[in-house]
Amino acid sequence: MALFKLRREAAAPTVAAPVEALLKGYSIEVMPRTAEKVADFRDLLPRGTRVYIAHIDGTPIDEMVATARRLNAEGFPVMPHFPARIIKDRATLADWIARYRGEADVKQGLILAGGLRAPQGDFQSSMQLLETGLFDGFDRLHVAGHPEGSKDIDPDGSDRMVMEALRWKQAFSERTDAKMAIATQFCFEPDPVIAWAERLAAEGIALPIHIGIAGPAKLQTMIKFAVACGVGPSMRVLQKRATDVTKLLLPYEPTDFVNGIAAHKAKNHLFGIDSVHFFPLGGIKANAEWVTANGGRSGIPANLEAKVEA
């Protein structure tokens, strides 16, 4: 009887096939201080989950490399952030790369400008980092995308500079062996994201899109991060929710957003959104458990795989 109960608890939940397909191979973001709170990522994440390590200004590189080393030892491919505006110079970048590769077997990187308005060193943009040639030999390079634009990049409210940068990155991808993709800021409405992805395709930007999704969190927490990260018009989803007293105290979950993207992708097999990247704003554990509950076999943690297959 106990054995039967164990197998029932370990079984993958039944979910809609389009959602399971969209969430397959999802990635998630951590920071050294949040990673320390997780005893074993294999209890939370599916085998082979790509884990981004966010590099916030002021975080020592020693902590970043130690986190990468720990995740690699637990069997997860690691993708550290390389934020241009906090990197002092070429020598610093070369040192970071050498340490990541030598100590943690890192072969992937998210190359981005970073959230600072002014650079602290020689680099202003992700393009300058890519042009150094120091990432030669990396298997995969991701770059940032902004479905709702970015006031940091285009203060006038347009997306002229954002689109110009994506065209440059598309051209760069065509002359490099690295697999490249666009990892985006999180949004809350599927329709504008779908329109943005289709616009990229129409303009010849064919890089696969890993759409950013905010994981479950308290509504107040979600609004705080959305404001800080410059989320655009789709923030109205949160504002509307805040006026509904029946939902005010319930945590936000990305169910509607995921369902909308998954349904569109199921009907449009050439759709540019290739994967999902989670920002665990309410905590890694809460985010991973949401995927386990909603992703079918795509959400089964590594340490539960054997039990599900039994």
Coordinates of C-alpha atoms in Angstrom, one line a residue:
M1 CA 0.0 0.0 0.0
A2 CA 2.8 2.4 0.8
L3 CA 4.5 1.6 -2.5
F4 CA 1.3 2.4 -4.4
K5 CA 1.0 5.7 -2.6
L6 CA 4.7 6.6 -3.3
R7 CA 4.2 6.0 -7.0
R8 CA 1.0 8.0 -7.1
E9 CA 2.7 11.0 -5.5
A10 CA 5.7 10.7 -7.8
A11 CA 3.6 10.4 -11.0
A12 CA 3.8 13.3 -13.5
P13 CA 0.6 15.4 -13.3
T14 CA -1.7 15.4 -16.4
V15 CA -1.4 18.7 -18.3
A16 CA -2.2 20.1 -21.7
A17 CA 0.3 18.8 -24.3
P18 CA 1.1 22.4 -25.6
V19 CA 2.0 23.5 -22.1
E20 CA 4.2 20.5 -21.5
A21 CA 5.9 21.0 -24.8
L22 CA 6.6 24.7 -24.2
L23 CA 8.0 24.1 -20.7
K24 CA 10.3 21.3 -21.9
G25 CA 13.9 22.3 -21.4
Y26 CA 13.0 25.5 -19.5
S27 CA 15.8 27.6 -17.8
I28 CA 15.8 29.5 -14.6
E29 CA 17.8 32.2 -13.0
V30 CA 19.6 32.3 -9.6
M31 CA 22.0 34.5 -7.7
P32 CA 24.7 33.2 -5.3
R33 CA 22.7 34.3 -2.2
T34 CA 19.5 32.6 -3.4
A35 CA 21.4 29.5 -4.5
E36 CA 22.8 29.1 -1.0
K37 CA 19.3 28.5 0.3
V38 CA 18.8 25.4 -1.9
A39 CA 20.2 22.2 -0.4
D40 CA 20.2 20.3 -3.7
F41 CA 18.9 21.6 -7.0
R42 CA 18.2 18.1 -8.1
D43 CA 15.3 18.1 -5.7
L44 CA 13.7 21.0 -7.6
L45 CA 14.9 21.1 -11.2
P46 CA 14.6 18.6 -14.1
R47 CA 17.8 16.9 -15.3
G48 CA 19.8 19.2 -17.6
T49 CA 18.0 22.4 -16.7
R50 CA 20.1 25.4 -17.8
V51 CA 20.7 27.7 -14.8
Y52 CA 21.6 31.3 -15.4
I53 CA 23.6 33.0 -12.7
A54 CA 22.6 36.7 -12.4
H55 CA 25.6 38.9 -11.8
I56 CA 24.4 41.9 -9.7
D57 CA 26.8 44.8 -9.4
G58 CA 28.9 44.3 -6.3
T59 CA 28.8 40.5 -6.3
P60 CA 32.4 39.2 -6.0
I61 CA 33.5 37.0 -8.9
D62 CA 34.6 34.4 -6.3
E63 CA 30.9 33.9 -5.3
M64 CA 29.8 33.7 -8.9
V65 CA 32.3 31.1 -9.8
A66 CA 31.7 29.1 -6.6
T67 CA 27.9 29.0 -7.5
A68 CA 28.7 27.9 -11.0
R69 CA 31.0 25.2 -9.7
R70 CA 28.4 23.8 -7.3
L71 CA 25.7 23.8 -10.0
N72 CA 27.9 22.1 -12.5
A73 CA 28.8 19.4 -9.9
E74 CA 25.1 18.7 -9.5
G75 CA 24.7 18.2 -13.2
F76 CA 23.3 21.4 -14.4
P77 CA 24.6 23.4 -17.4
V78 CA 25.5 26.9 -16.1
M79 CA 25.0 30.2 -18.0
P80 CA 26.6 33.2 -16.1
H81 CA 25.6 36.7 -16.9
F82 CA 28.4 38.9 -18.4
P83 CA 27.1 42.5 -17.9
A84 CA 29.2 44.9 -20.0
R85 CA 28.8 48.0 -17.8
I86 CA 30.2 46.4 -14.6
I87 CA 33.3 44.8 -16.3
K88 CA 36.3 47.0 -15.9
D89 CA 38.3 46.1 -18.9
R90 CA 39.3 43.3 -21.3
A91 CA 41.7 41.8 -18.8
T92 CA 38.9 41.5 -16.2
L93 CA 36.6 39.8 -18.8
A94 CA 39.4 37.4 -19.8
D95 CA 40.0 36.5 -16.1
W96 CA 36.2 35.9 -15.5
I97 CA 36.0 33.7 -18.5
A98 CA 39.2 31.7 -17.6
R99 CA 37.9 31.1 -14.1
Y100 CA 34.4 30.0 -15.2
R101 CA 35.8 27.7 -17.8
G102 CA 38.7 26.3 -15.7
E103 CA 36.9 26.0 -12.3
A104 CA 33.3 25.2 -13.3
D105 CA 33.5 24.0 -17.0
V106 CA 31.2 26.8 -18.1
K107 CA 30.6 26.9 -21.9
Q108 CA 27.7 29.2 -22.1
G109 CA 27.1 32.9 -21.3
L110 CA 24.3 35.5 -21.3
I111 CA 25.9 38.6 -22.8
L112 CA 24.1 41.9 -21.9
A113 CA 24.7 45.5 -21.3
G114 CA 23.6 45.4 -17.6
G115 CA 21.3 47.6 -15.7
L116 CA 23.7 50.5 -14.9
R117 CA 23.1 53.8 -16.7
A118 CA 26.8 54.5 -17.0
P119 CA 29.6 52.0 -17.5
Q120 CA 32.2 51.4 -14.7
G121 CA 34.9 50.5 -17.2
D122 CA 35.7 50.2 -20.9
F123 CA 32.5 48.4 -22.0
Q124 CA 29.1 50.0 -22.8
S125 CA 27.3 47.3 -24.7
S126 CA 27.0 43.6 -25.2
M127 CA 28.2 44.0 -28.8
Q128 CA 31.5 45.3 -27.5
L129 CA 31.9 42.2 -25.3
L130 CA 31.1 39.9 -28.3
E131 CA 33.6 41.7 -30.5
T132 CA 36.5 41.0 -28.1
G133 CA 36.7 37.4 -29.4
L134 CA 37.1 36.1 -25.8
F135 CA 34.0 34.0 -26.0
D136 CA 35.4 31.9 -28.9
G137 CA 35.0 28.3 -27.9
F138 CA 31.7 28.9 -26.0
D139 CA 29.0 26.5 -27.1
R140 CA 26.1 28.9 -26.5
L141 CA 25.8 32.7 -26.3
H142 CA 22.5 34.3 -25.4
V143 CA 21.7 38.0 -25.7
A144 CA 19.0 40.2 -24.2
G145 CA 15.6 40.9 -25.8
H146 CA 12.9 43.5 -24.8
P147 CA 9.4 42.7 -26.1
E148 CA 8.1 45.9 -24.6
G149 CA 11.1 48.1 -25.5
S150 CA 13.7 49.5 -23.0
K151 CA 13.8 53.1 -21.8
D152 CA 17.5 52.5 -20.8
I153 CA 18.3 51.9 -24.5
D154 CA 15.7 54.0 -26.2
P155 CA 14.8 56.9 -23.9
D156 CA 12.5 58.4 -26.5
G157 CA 10.1 55.4 -26.0
S158 CA 10.8 53.9 -29.5
D159 CA 12.6 50.6 -30.1
R160 CA 15.0 51.9 -32.8
M161 CA 18.2 51.1 -30.9
V162 CA 16.9 47.8 -29.5
M163 CA 16.0 46.6 -33.0
E164 CA 19.3 47.9 -34.5
A165 CA 21.2 45.9 -31.8
L166 CA 19.2 42.7 -32.6
R167 CA 20.0 43.1 -36.3
W168 CA 23.7 43.3 -35.3
K169 CA 23.4 40.2 -33.1
Q170 CA 21.6 38.3 -35.9
A171 CA 24.5 39.1 -38.2
F172 CA 27.0 38.1 -35.6
S173 CA 25.3 34.7 -35.1
E174 CA 25.7 34.1 -38.8
R175 CA 29.5 34.4 -38.6
T176 CA 30.0 32.3 -35.4
D177 CA 29.7 28.7 -34.5
A178 CA 28.1 29.4 -31.2
K179 CA 24.4 28.6 -30.8
M180 CA 22.7 31.9 -30.1
A181 CA 19.3 32.9 -28.7
I182 CA 17.4 35.9 -27.3
A183 CA 16.5 35.7 -23.6
T184 CA 13.9 38.3 -22.9
Q185 CA 12.7 40.5 -20.0
F186 CA 9.6 39.1 -18.3
C187 CA 6.1 40.2 -19.5
F188 CA 2.6 39.5 -18.4
E189 CA 0.4 39.4 -21.6
P190 CA 0.8 36.9 -24.4
D191 CA -0.6 38.9 -27.3
P192 CA 2.0 41.7 -27.4
V193 CA 4.8 39.1 -27.0
I194 CA 3.4 37.1 -29.9
A195 CA 3.2 40.2 -32.0
W196 CA 6.8 41.1 -31.1
A197 CA 8.1 37.7 -32.0
E198 CA 6.3 37.8 -35.3
R199 CA 7.7 41.2 -36.1
L200 CA 11.3 39.9 -35.5
A201 CA 10.7 37.1 -37.9
A202 CA 9.3 39.5 -40.5
E203 CA 12.4 41.7 -40.2
G204 CA 14.8 38.7 -40.7
I205 CA 15.8 38.2 -37.1
A206 CA 15.7 34.5 -36.8
L207 CA 17.4 33.9 -33.4
P208 CA 15.3 31.6 -31.3
I209 CA 13.5 33.4 -28.5
H210 CA 13.6 32.2 -24.9
I211 CA 10.7 34.1 -23.4
G212 CA 11.1 35.6 -20.0
I213 CA 8.4 34.6 -17.5
A214 CA 8.0 35.8 -13.9
G215 CA 7.6 32.9 -11.5
P216 CA 4.9 32.8 -8.8
A217 CA 5.2 35.6 -6.2
K218 CA 3.1 37.8 -4.0
L219 CA 1.4 40.5 -6.0
Q220 CA 3.2 43.3 -4.1
T221 CA 6.6 41.6 -4.8
M222 CA 5.7 41.2 -8.5
I223 CA 4.7 44.9 -8.9
K224 CA 7.9 46.0 -7.2
F225 CA 10.1 44.0 -9.5
A226 CA 8.1 45.0 -12.6
V227 CA 8.6 48.7 -11.8
A228 CA 12.3 48.2 -11.1
C229 CA 12.9 46.2 -14.3
G230 CA 11.0 48.7 -16.5
V231 CA 8.2 46.3 -17.5
G232 CA 6.0 48.1 -20.0
P233 CA 2.3 48.0 -21.0
S234 CA 1.7 44.4 -19.9
M235 CA 2.1 45.6 -16.3
R236 CA -1.6 46.5 -16.6
V237 CA -2.3 42.8 -15.8
L238 CA -0.9 43.3 -12.3
Q239 CA -2.6 46.7 -11.9
K240 CA -6.0 45.2 -12.8
R241 CA -5.4 42.3 -10.4
A242 CA -4.5 44.7 -7.6
T243 CA -8.0 46.3 -7.9
D244 CA -9.7 42.9 -7.5
V245 CA -10.2 42.3 -3.8
T246 CA -10.8 38.6 -4.4
K247 CA -7.3 38.2 -5.8
L248 CA -5.4 40.9 -3.9
L249 CA -3.9 38.5 -1.4
L250 CA -3.4 35.6 -3.7
P251 CA 0.1 35.1 -5.3
Y252 CA 0.5 35.9 -9.0
E253 CA 1.1 32.8 -11.1
P254 CA 2.0 32.8 -14.8
T255 CA -0.6 30.2 -15.8
D256 CA -2.6 32.4 -18.2
F257 CA 0.6 33.8 -19.8
V258 CA 2.0 30.3 -20.3
N259 CA -1.3 28.9 -21.7
G260 CA -1.5 31.8 -24.2
I261 CA 2.0 31.3 -25.6
A262 CA 1.7 27.5 -25.6
A263 CA -1.6 27.6 -27.5
H264 CA -0.3 29.9 -30.1
K265 CA 2.9 27.9 -30.6
A266 CA 0.9 24.7 -30.9
K267 CA -1.0 26.2 -33.9
N268 CA 2.1 27.9 -35.4
H269 CA 5.0 25.4 -35.5
L270 CA 7.4 28.0 -37.0
F271 CA 6.7 30.5 -34.2
G272 CA 9.9 32.0 -32.9
I273 CA 9.5 31.4 -29.2
D274 CA 11.5 28.3 -28.7
S275 CA 11.7 28.0 -24.9
V276 CA 10.9 29.5 -21.5
H277 CA 13.2 31.3 -19.1
F278 CA 11.9 31.8 -15.5
F279 CA 12.7 34.7 -13.2
P280 CA 11.9 33.2 -9.8
L281 CA 10.8 36.4 -8.2
G282 CA 9.0 34.6 -5.4
G283 CA 11.8 32.1 -4.8
I284 CA 13.4 29.2 -6.6
K285 CA 11.5 26.6 -4.7
A286 CA 8.1 28.2 -5.4
N287 CA 8.9 28.6 -9.1
A288 CA 10.2 25.0 -9.5
E289 CA 7.2 23.6 -7.7
W290 CA 4.9 25.5 -10.0
V291 CA 6.6 24.0 -13.0
T292 CA 6.4 20.5 -11.5
A293 CA 2.7 21.0 -10.8
N294 CA 1.9 22.5 -14.3
G295 CA 4.5 21.1 -16.7
G296 CA 3.8 17.4 -16.7
R297 CA 7.0 15.4 -17.5
S298 CA 8.7 18.7 -18.4
G299 CA 8.7 19.6 -14.7
I300 CA 9.8 16.4 -13.0
P301 CA 12.9 17.1 -10.8
A302 CA 16.0 15.0 -11.4
N303 CA 15.7 13.2 -8.1
L304 CA 12.2 12.1 -8.8
E305 CA 12.7 10.8 -12.3
A306 CA 13.4 7.3 -11.2
K307 CA 10.3 7.1 -9.0
V308 CA 8.1 8.4 -11.8
E309 CA 9.5 5.8 -14.2
A310 CA 9.1 2.9 -11.7

